[in-house]
Coordinates of C-alpha atoms in Angstrom, one line a residue:
Chain A
M181 CA 6.5 47.2 -4.1
A182 CA 4.5 44.0 -3.9
K183 CA 6.6 40.9 -3.8
S184 CA 6.4 38.8 -6.9
P185 CA 4.8 35.3 -6.4
L186 CA 8.0 33.9 -8.1
E187 CA 10.0 35.0 -5.0
S188 CA 8.4 32.4 -2.9
M189 CA 8.7 29.7 -5.5
S190 CA 11.1 26.7 -5.6
L191 CA 11.9 25.0 -8.9
L192 CA 13.6 21.8 -9.7
V193 CA 15.3 21.8 -13.1
V194 CA 15.6 18.2 -14.4
E195 CA 17.9 18.5 -17.4
D196 CA 21.1 16.7 -18.4
D197 CA 22.5 19.5 -20.5
S198 CA 24.4 21.4 -17.9
D199 CA 24.8 24.5 -20.0
L200 CA 21.0 24.7 -20.5
A201 CA 20.2 23.8 -16.9
L202 CA 22.6 26.4 -15.6
S203 CA 21.2 29.1 -17.9
I204 CA 17.7 28.4 -16.7
A205 CA 18.9 28.4 -13.1
A206 CA 20.7 31.7 -13.6
V207 CA 17.7 33.5 -15.2
M208 CA 15.1 32.2 -12.8
A209 CA 17.2 32.6 -9.7
T210 CA 17.6 36.2 -10.6
A211 CA 13.8 36.5 -10.4
G212 CA 14.0 35.2 -6.8
I213 CA 13.1 31.6 -7.5
K214 CA 14.9 29.0 -5.5
V215 CA 16.4 26.6 -8.0
E216 CA 18.0 23.2 -7.8
I217 CA 19.3 21.1 -10.7
A218 CA 19.2 17.4 -11.3
S219 CA 20.9 15.9 -14.3
T220 CA 19.2 12.4 -14.0
F221 CA 15.8 11.2 -13.0
A222 CA 17.3 9.3 -10.1
A223 CA 18.9 12.5 -8.8
A224 CA 15.6 14.3 -9.3
E225 CA 13.7 11.7 -7.4
S226 CA 16.1 12.0 -4.5
W227 CA 15.6 15.8 -4.5
V228 CA 11.8 15.4 -4.5
G229 CA 12.0 13.0 -1.6
R230 CA 14.0 15.4 0.6
S231 CA 13.0 18.9 -0.4
K232 CA 9.7 20.7 -1.2
F233 CA 9.4 22.1 -4.7
D234 CA 6.5 23.9 -6.3
V235 CA 7.4 23.0 -9.9
A236 CA 9.7 20.5 -11.6
L237 CA 10.8 21.6 -15.1
V238 CA 11.5 18.3 -16.7
D239 CA 13.4 17.5 -20.0
W240 CA 11.6 14.6 -21.8
F241 CA 14.6 12.6 -22.5
L242 CA 17.4 11.9 -19.9
P243 CA 20.0 9.1 -19.9
D244 CA 18.0 7.1 -17.3
G245 CA 14.6 7.4 -18.8
E246 CA 11.7 9.5 -20.0
A247 CA 9.6 12.2 -18.3
P248 CA 6.3 10.4 -17.9
E249 CA 7.7 7.5 -15.8
F250 CA 9.6 10.1 -13.6
I251 CA 6.4 12.1 -13.2
R252 CA 4.4 9.1 -12.0
R253 CA 7.1 8.1 -9.5
A254 CA 7.6 11.7 -8.2
R255 CA 3.9 12.2 -7.8
L256 CA 3.9 9.3 -5.3
K257 CA 6.4 11.2 -3.2
D258 CA 4.8 14.7 -3.5
E259 CA 1.3 14.9 -4.8
T260 CA 1.3 18.7 -4.8
L261 CA 4.4 19.0 -7.1
Q262 CA 3.5 20.4 -10.5
F263 CA 5.4 19.5 -13.7
V264 CA 6.4 21.3 -16.8
V265 CA 7.8 19.0 -19.5
M266 CA 10.2 20.3 -22.2
T267 CA 10.9 18.5 -25.4
S268 CA 12.4 19.3 -28.8
Q269 CA 9.7 17.4 -30.6
N270 CA 6.4 19.1 -31.1
S271 CA 4.5 15.8 -30.9
V272 CA 0.9 15.4 -29.9
D273 CA 1.6 11.9 -28.6
R274 CA 4.3 13.2 -26.3
A275 CA 2.0 16.0 -25.0
V276 CA -0.8 13.5 -24.4
D277 CA 1.6 11.1 -22.6
A278 CA 3.0 13.9 -20.5
I279 CA -0.4 15.2 -19.5
K280 CA -1.7 11.7 -18.8
A281 CA 1.2 11.2 -16.4
G282 CA 0.3 14.4 -14.6
A283 CA 2.2 17.3 -16.3
E284 CA 0.5 20.7 -16.2
Q285 CA 2.4 22.3 -19.1
F286 CA 4.3 21.2 -22.2
L287 CA 7.0 23.4 -23.6
I288 CA 8.8 23.0 -26.9
K289 CA 12.5 23.7 -27.3
P290 CA 14.1 26.0 -28.1
L291 CA 13.0 27.3 -24.8
D292 CA 11.7 30.9 -24.6
F293 CA 12.7 32.2 -21.1
E294 CA 10.0 34.8 -21.1
A295 CA 7.3 32.2 -21.9
L296 CA 8.8 29.9 -19.2
Q297 CA 8.6 32.7 -16.7
I298 CA 4.9 33.4 -17.5
V299 CA 4.1 29.6 -17.2
L300 CA 5.9 29.4 -13.8
Q301 CA 4.2 32.6 -12.5
R302 CA 0.7 31.2 -13.4
M303 CA 1.5 27.8 -11.9
V304 CA 2.7 29.3 -8.6
E305 CA -0.4 31.5 -8.4
K306 CA -2.7 28.6 -9.1
S307 CA -0.8 26.5 -6.5
N308 CA -1.1 29.3 -3.9
E309 CA -4.9 29.6 -4.6
S310 CA -5.5 25.9 -4.4
R311 CA -3.4 25.6 -1.2
S312 CA -5.3 28.3 0.5
A313 CA -8.6 26.9 -0.6
A314 CA -7.6 23.4 0.5
A315 CA -6.3 24.7 3.8
A316 CA -9.6 26.6 4.4
V317 CA -11.6 23.6 3.6
E318 CA -9.5 21.3 5.8
E319 CA -9.8 23.7 8.7
D320 CA -13.5 24.2 8.3
I321 CA -14.7 20.7 7.8
D322 CA -16.5 19.4 10.9
P323 CA -15.1 15.8 11.1
F324 CA -18.2 14.6 12.9
G325 CA -20.8 16.4 10.8
S326 CA -24.0 16.0 12.8
Q327 CA -25.8 16.0 16.1
V328 CA -26.0 12.2 15.8
A329 CA -22.3 12.1 16.1
D330 CA -22.2 14.1 19.4
I331 CA -21.1 11.0 21.3
E332 CA -18.1 10.6 19.0
R333 CA -17.4 14.3 19.3
S334 CA -17.5 14.2 23.0
R335 CA -15.2 11.2 23.2
C336 CA -12.7 12.7 20.8
A337 CA -12.8 16.0 22.9
Q338 CA -12.0 13.9 26.0
I339 CA -9.1 12.3 24.1
A340 CA -7.9 15.6 22.8
A341 CA -7.7 16.9 26.4
Q342 CA -5.3 14.1 27.4
S343 CA -1.7 13.9 26.4
G344 CA -1.6 10.2 25.2
N345 CA -0.9 9.2 21.7
V346 CA -3.7 8.3 19.4
I347 CA -4.3 5.9 16.5
I348 CA -7.1 6.7 14.0
S349 CA -8.4 4.0 11.8
G350 CA -10.6 4.5 8.8
E351 CA -11.0 4.0 5.1
T352 CA -9.1 6.1 2.6
G353 CA -10.6 9.6 2.4
S354 CA -12.7 9.2 5.6
G355 CA -11.2 12.2 7.2
K356 CA -8.4 10.8 9.4
G357 CA -6.2 13.8 8.7
V358 CA -9.0 16.2 9.4
L359 CA -9.8 14.5 12.7
A360 CA -6.1 14.5 13.7
R361 CA -6.0 18.3 13.1
W362 CA -9.3 18.7 15.1
I363 CA -7.8 16.8 18.0
H364 CA -4.7 19.0 17.9
V365 CA -6.8 22.2 17.9
E366 CA -9.0 20.9 20.6
S367 CA -6.1 19.8 22.7
G368 CA -4.9 23.4 23.1
R369 CA -1.3 22.4 22.6
R370 CA 0.7 25.4 21.8
G371 CA 3.2 23.8 19.4
P372 CA 2.5 23.3 15.7
F373 CA 0.6 20.5 13.9
V374 CA 3.0 18.8 11.5
S375 CA 2.3 15.9 9.4
L376 CA 4.0 13.3 7.3
N377 CA 2.6 10.7 4.9
C378 CA 4.8 7.6 5.4
A379 CA 3.7 5.9 2.2
G380 CA 6.4 5.4 -0.4
L381 CA 9.3 6.7 1.7
N382 CA 12.4 4.6 2.0
P383 CA 13.9 4.3 5.5
E384 CA 16.7 6.8 4.9
L385 CA 14.4 9.5 3.7
L386 CA 11.8 8.8 6.3
E387 CA 14.3 9.0 9.1
S388 CA 15.8 12.2 7.7
E389 CA 12.3 13.7 7.6
L390 CA 11.5 12.6 11.2
F391 CA 14.8 13.1 12.9
G392 CA 16.5 15.6 10.7
H393 CA 20.2 15.5 9.8
E394 CA 23.4 17.3 10.3
R395 CA 25.3 18.9 7.5
G396 CA 27.4 16.2 5.7
A397 CA 25.4 13.3 7.2
F398 CA 25.0 11.9 3.7
T399 CA 25.7 12.9 0.1
G400 CA 23.6 15.9 -0.7
A401 CA 23.1 16.9 3.0
N402 CA 24.5 20.4 2.4
Q403 CA 23.0 21.9 5.5
R404 CA 21.5 21.0 8.8
K405 CA 17.9 20.1 8.7
Q406 CA 15.5 19.9 11.7
G407 CA 13.3 16.8 11.8
L408 CA 9.6 16.7 12.3
F409 CA 9.9 15.3 15.9
E410 CA 11.8 18.5 16.6
L411 CA 9.5 20.8 14.7
A412 CA 6.4 19.3 16.4
R413 CA 7.8 20.1 19.9
G414 CA 4.9 21.2 22.1
G415 CA 2.5 20.2 19.4
T416 CA 1.3 17.2 17.4
L417 CA 3.1 15.0 14.9
F418 CA 0.6 13.3 12.6
L419 CA 1.9 10.2 10.8
D420 CA -0.5 9.2 8.0
E421 CA -0.4 5.8 6.4
L422 CA 1.4 4.5 9.4
G423 CA 1.0 0.9 8.1
E424 CA 3.5 1.8 5.4
L425 CA 6.3 2.4 7.8
P426 CA 9.4 0.4 6.9
R427 CA 10.2 -2.2 9.6
V428 CA 13.6 -0.9 10.2
S429 CA 12.3 2.6 10.9
Q430 CA 9.7 1.3 13.3
A431 CA 12.4 0.4 15.9
K432 CA 13.9 3.9 15.7
I433 CA 10.5 5.6 16.1
L434 CA 9.7 3.4 19.0
K435 CA 12.9 4.4 20.8
A436 CA 12.2 8.1 20.2
V437 CA 8.6 7.8 21.4
E438 CA 9.6 5.8 24.5
E439 CA 12.5 7.9 25.5
G440 CA 11.3 11.3 24.2
R441 CA 14.7 12.0 22.7
F442 CA 16.6 11.2 19.6
R443 CA 19.6 12.3 17.5
R444 CA 19.6 13.9 14.1
L445 CA 21.2 11.7 11.4
G446 CA 24.9 12.2 11.6
G447 CA 24.5 14.0 14.9
T448 CA 25.8 13.3 18.4
Q449 CA 23.7 15.6 20.4
E450 CA 20.5 14.3 21.9
I451 CA 17.4 16.3 21.2
T452 CA 14.3 16.0 23.4
T453 CA 10.7 16.1 22.1
D454 CA 7.3 16.1 23.8
A455 CA 5.3 16.0 20.6
R456 CA 2.1 14.1 20.8
L457 CA 1.9 11.4 18.1
I458 CA -1.3 10.7 16.2
G459 CA -1.0 7.8 13.7
A460 CA -3.5 6.9 11.1
S461 CA -4.0 4.1 8.6
H462 CA -6.6 2.3 6.6
A463 CA -4.9 -1.0 7.5
D464 CA -5.3 -2.9 10.7
L465 CA -2.4 -1.6 12.8
S466 CA -2.9 -4.2 15.5
D467 CA -1.7 -6.8 13.0
P468 CA 1.9 -7.6 14.0
E469 CA 2.7 -8.0 10.3
V470 CA 1.8 -4.3 9.7
L471 CA 3.2 -2.6 12.9
R472 CA 5.4 -4.1 15.5
P473 CA 3.3 -4.7 18.6
D474 CA 5.4 -2.7 21.0
L475 CA 5.1 0.4 18.8
F476 CA 1.4 -0.2 18.3
Y477 CA 0.7 -0.3 22.1
R478 CA 2.9 2.7 22.6
L479 CA 0.9 4.7 20.1
A480 CA -2.6 3.2 20.8
T481 CA -3.2 4.9 24.1
Y482 CA -6.4 6.0 22.5
R483 CA -8.0 4.5 19.5
V484 CA -10.6 6.1 17.2
T485 CA -12.3 4.5 14.3
I486 CA -13.9 6.6 11.7
R487 CA -16.9 4.9 10.0
P488 CA -17.1 5.1 6.3
L489 CA -19.4 7.9 5.0
R490 CA -21.9 5.4 3.7
E491 CA -22.4 4.2 7.2
R492 CA -23.1 7.6 8.6
R493 CA -25.3 9.2 5.9
E494 CA -26.8 11.4 8.6
A495 CA -23.5 13.3 8.6
I496 CA -23.5 14.0 4.8
D497 CA -25.7 17.1 5.2
A498 CA -23.6 18.8 7.8
I499 CA -20.3 17.9 6.1
T500 CA -21.6 19.1 2.8
R501 CA -22.7 22.4 4.3
S502 CA -19.3 22.9 6.0
I503 CA -17.4 22.2 2.9
V504 CA -19.5 24.5 0.7
R505 CA -19.4 27.2 3.3
A506 CA -15.6 27.0 3.3
L507 CA -15.4 26.9 -0.5
R508 CA -17.9 29.8 -1.2
P509 CA -19.6 31.4 1.8
G510 CA -23.3 32.2 1.2
T511 CA -23.9 29.4 -1.3
Q512 CA -27.3 27.6 -0.7
I513 CA -27.7 23.9 -1.3
A514 CA -31.0 22.9 -2.9
P515 CA -32.8 19.9 -1.5
D516 CA -32.5 18.0 -4.7
A517 CA -28.7 18.4 -4.6
M518 CA -28.5 17.2 -1.0
A519 CA -30.7 14.3 -1.8
A520 CA -28.5 13.3 -4.7
L521 CA -25.4 13.5 -2.4
R522 CA -27.1 11.4 0.2
T523 CA -27.8 8.6 -2.3
H524 CA -24.2 7.8 -3.2
R525 CA -22.1 5.2 -1.6
W526 CA -19.0 7.5 -1.5
P527 CA -16.3 4.8 -1.7
G528 CA -13.8 7.6 -1.6
N529 CA -15.5 9.0 1.5
I530 CA -15.2 12.7 2.5
R531 CA -12.4 13.2 0.1
E532 CA -14.6 12.1 -2.8
L533 CA -17.5 14.2 -1.6
R534 CA -15.2 17.2 -1.2
N535 CA -13.8 16.8 -4.8
V536 CA -17.3 16.7 -6.2
L537 CA -18.3 19.8 -4.3
E538 CA -15.1 21.6 -5.3
R539 CA -15.6 21.0 -8.9
S540 CA -19.3 21.8 -8.7
V541 CA -18.9 25.0 -6.7
S542 CA -16.0 26.3 -8.9
L543 CA -18.4 26.1 -12.0
L544 CA -21.4 27.5 -10.2
R545 CA -22.8 30.7 -11.6
G546 CA -25.6 31.6 -9.1
N547 CA -25.6 31.2 -5.4
Q548 CA -27.6 28.0 -5.2
L549 CA -26.2 24.6 -5.8
T550 CA -28.8 22.3 -7.5
R551 CA -28.8 18.7 -8.6
D552 CA -28.0 19.9 -12.1
D553 CA -24.9 21.8 -10.9
L554 CA -23.4 18.8 -9.2
D555 CA -20.5 17.5 -11.2
M556 CA -20.9 13.8 -10.5
L557 CA -19.2 12.7 -13.7
N558 CA -16.2 11.4 -11.9
V559 CA -18.1 9.8 -9.0
S560 CA -17.4 6.1 -8.9
S561 CA -19.9 4.3 -11.1
G562 CA -22.5 2.1 -9.4
S563 CA -22.2 4.2 -6.3
V564 CA -25.9 4.7 -5.8
E565 CA -27.1 2.6 -3.0
P566 CA -30.8 1.4 -3.1
G567 CA -32.7 3.0 -0.3
A568 CA -29.8 5.2 0.6
E569 CA -32.1 8.2 0.8
F570 CA -33.3 6.8 4.1
G571 CA -31.1 7.5 7.1
L572 CA -29.7 4.6 9.1
E573 CA -31.5 5.8 12.2
L574 CA -34.9 4.9 10.7
T575 CA -36.7 1.7 11.7
L576 CA -38.0 -0.7 9.1
A577 CA -41.6 0.5 9.7
E578 CA -40.5 4.1 9.2
V579 CA -38.7 3.2 6.0
E580 CA -41.8 1.4 4.7
A581 CA -44.1 4.3 5.6
A582 CA -41.8 6.8 3.9
H583 CA -41.6 4.6 0.8
V584 CA -45.3 4.1 0.5
A585 CA -45.9 7.8 0.9
R586 CA -43.4 8.6 -1.8
V587 CA -44.9 6.2 -4.3
L588 CA -48.3 7.6 -3.6
R589 CA -47.1 11.1 -4.2
H590 CA -45.5 9.9 -7.4
H591 CA -48.8 8.6 -8.7
G592 CA -50.7 11.7 -7.6
G593 CA -52.6 9.9 -4.8
N594 CA -53.9 7.2 -7.2
M595 CA -54.3 4.2 -5.0
S596 CA -54.6 1.6 -7.8
Q597 CA -51.4 2.7 -9.5
A598 CA -49.5 3.1 -6.3
A599 CA -50.5 -0.4 -5.2
K600 CA -49.4 -1.8 -8.6
S601 CA -46.0 -0.1 -8.3
L602 CA -45.6 -1.4 -4.8
G603 CA -46.5 -4.9 -5.8
I604 CA -49.4 -5.2 -3.4
S605 CA -53.2 -5.2 -3.6
R606 CA -55.2 -2.0 -3.0
T607 CA -56.6 -3.6 0.2
T608 CA -53.1 -4.2 1.6
L609 CA -52.2 -0.7 0.7
Y610 CA -55.2 0.7 2.6
K611 CA -54.2 -1.5 5.6
K612 CA -50.6 -0.3 5.5
L613 CA -51.8 3.4 5.4
A614 CA -54.0 2.7 8.4
Q615 CA -51.1 1.1 10.3
H616 CA -48.8 4.1 9.5
D617 CA -51.5 6.5 10.5
S618 CA -52.1 4.8 13.8
A619 CA -48.4 4.6 14.4
N620 CA -48.1 8.4 13.9
T621 CA -51.2 9.1 16.1
P622 CA -50.1 10.2 19.6
Chain B
M85 CA 6.2 39.0 -19.0
K86 CA 9.5 40.5 -20.0
L87 CA 12.8 39.5 -18.4
S88 CA 14.1 42.1 -16.0
A89 CA 17.4 43.9 -16.8
D90 CA 19.1 41.7 -14.1
Q91 CA 17.7 38.5 -15.8
E92 CA 18.9 39.7 -19.2
R93 CA 22.4 40.2 -17.7
A94 CA 22.2 36.7 -16.1
L95 CA 21.2 35.2 -19.5
E96 CA 24.0 37.1 -21.2
G97 CA 26.5 35.7 -18.6
A98 CA 25.1 32.1 -19.2
R99 CA 25.5 32.6 -23.0
A100 CA 29.1 33.8 -22.5
M101 CA 29.9 30.8 -20.5
F102 CA 28.3 28.5 -23.1
R103 CA 30.3 30.3 -25.8
E104 CA 33.5 29.4 -24.0
R105 CA 32.5 25.8 -23.6
L106 CA 31.0 25.3 -27.1
G107 CA 34.3 24.4 -28.8
D108 CA 34.9 21.6 -26.3
R109 CA 31.4 20.4 -26.5
L110 CA 31.6 20.2 -30.3
E111 CA 34.9 18.2 -30.0
D112 CA 33.1 15.9 -27.6
V113 CA 30.5 15.2 -30.2
K114 CA 33.1 14.6 -32.9
A115 CA 35.0 12.2 -30.6
A116 CA 31.8 10.3 -29.9
V117 CA 31.0 10.1 -33.6
D118 CA 34.5 8.8 -34.3
R119 CA 34.3 6.2 -31.6
A120 CA 30.9 5.0 -32.7
A121 CA 32.0 4.9 -36.4
G122 CA 35.1 3.0 -35.4
G123 CA 33.2 0.5 -33.3
D124 CA 34.6 1.7 -30.0
G125 CA 31.5 3.5 -28.8
E126 CA 27.7 3.5 -29.0
R127 CA 25.9 5.3 -31.8
Y128 CA 23.2 6.3 -29.2
D129 CA 25.8 8.2 -27.1
A130 CA 26.8 10.3 -30.1
Y131 CA 23.1 10.8 -31.0
R132 CA 22.3 12.0 -27.5
L133 CA 25.2 14.5 -27.5
A134 CA 24.2 15.9 -30.8
H135 CA 20.5 16.1 -29.8
S136 CA 21.3 17.9 -26.6
L137 CA 23.7 20.4 -28.2
A138 CA 21.2 21.2 -31.0
G139 CA 18.5 22.1 -28.4
T140 CA 20.9 24.2 -26.3
T141 CA 22.3 26.1 -29.2
A142 CA 18.8 27.0 -30.3
T143 CA 17.7 28.1 -26.8
L144 CA 20.9 30.1 -26.1
G145 CA 20.8 31.9 -29.4
F146 CA 23.6 30.1 -31.3
T147 CA 21.1 29.4 -34.1
H148 CA 23.7 29.5 -36.9
L149 CA 24.8 26.0 -35.6
T150 CA 21.4 24.5 -34.9
P151 CA 20.3 23.4 -38.4
A152 CA 23.6 21.5 -39.0
L153 CA 23.4 19.9 -35.6
R154 CA 19.8 18.8 -36.3
I155 CA 21.0 17.2 -39.6
L156 CA 23.7 15.4 -37.6
E157 CA 21.1 14.3 -35.0
E158 CA 18.9 12.9 -37.7
T159 CA 21.8 11.1 -39.3
L160 CA 22.7 9.4 -36.0
E161 CA 19.1 8.6 -35.2
V162 CA 18.9 5.5 -37.4
E163 CA 20.3 2.1 -36.3
T164 CA 23.0 2.0 -39.0
P165 CA 24.0 5.6 -39.8
D166 CA 26.0 6.8 -42.8
W167 CA 29.2 7.5 -40.8
L168 CA 30.8 9.4 -43.6
E169 CA 27.8 11.8 -43.6
A170 CA 27.9 12.0 -39.8
R171 CA 31.6 12.9 -39.8
A172 CA 31.0 15.4 -42.6
C173 CA 28.2 17.0 -40.5
I174 CA 30.1 17.5 -37.3
D175 CA 33.1 18.9 -39.3
R176 CA 30.7 21.4 -40.9
V177 CA 29.4 22.4 -37.5
I178 CA 32.9 22.9 -36.1
A179 CA 33.9 24.9 -39.2
L180 CA 30.8 27.1 -38.8
H181 CA 31.6 27.6 -35.1
R182 CA 35.2 28.7 -35.9
D183 CA 34.1 31.0 -38.8
P184 CA 30.5 32.0 -38.5
S185 CA 30.7 34.1 -41.6

């Protein structure tokens, strides 16, 4: 018999009425769901910080706060966690507040266990689908994106073949994680690629994640946990948002990196690791205020800077094609769609481009993505850059020639109208056309 | 999606456990109302206990108690409740629990 999706699910019940919480836990655990209970938002936050849950079922009203604030804080710790809010008041305002905060579902008490189970099943199915789609896209994106970037690709391949640590710099969304994964794959290292986003983690939690802990090391440490340094043995440990590392944790990480060994929290036995470290940040990690210099130099054996997407427009075509291919193989991209994508500044970089393509492809009916199909509604306003349709590799003369030709085409070859649009005389326009012709003559 | 037979059994077990604890929980609400009415406790604490118990009785099928608990919750929701009414409410709920007929 096929395994129910619920059997792979983990649920955090955030409810201060212990009888209700235990009842939910008893019914859902019988369906194979792994359930934990938190009776306060503080306890729930602590759970979210140290364990992975698919869904948090959250009562609106707890002694230490209300659901929306908790959801906002918890999302910072785990952006994939989904929330179902329960309340005894069927209030539109509450539903709107909950959804604005990031809740997926809103259930009214008295709770119907069958309805809850259906909601959870749908959520876990959706979560599985989006995870596999995201993973497919992540793996298929070519972080370089074009032949122009062959020099970067070649340098990164050389770096991948070495064993030294790497620091990747770049704006948010520029593909630092994708490049880190690419380096790991290219390196041929046999161990796994494991990653941790250091942003928003307090030192205790961060150290528990990195080094693991022994049973009883602290309140709530009910069982031994392996840390990421241990899990990444023979592979790569990717630390994203490295600039957010608490100062006190930097010293401990430095020691582990220098000596290649560490102890789990509460442990006495030394554990060795040969994980390669790749750190990434949008901040300047060479700034001693951000990262202590000894740790920086230990990690910065190789340094790679990813240029923002707006500075490598020549890569947009290839990156777009690789994302669309991963999302829906066989989908064609019409020239007008590609032109529209090229003209945006993409302040959110590849992540923003990917989001636009995911939304657009998910709603696409045929097999060709046109300009009209592009869901650019949520693209940052004012993001169109004048002249952005021209690649950075063009010279000024080439840009002028292309623009003149375009204006002429627009006016159907009418020299007077084209000259007027360009703000030059007809004579000057003829001269420019002659110059461009001679420049193109071999 | 219907609950499986095992889940129904688990729910029945949870209800049985709640039934055993219900008397104590009602006494907790009564004590909180008495403390708040006498100035030794917070109205809000009594309100929260009533609110929580009303929701749980409704969810776990003890619906004969829910309407009276909701009236108690509403009585305690205002800044200066009618304490006589609040005490009468919780006494009514306790009586209903002891003799559902």
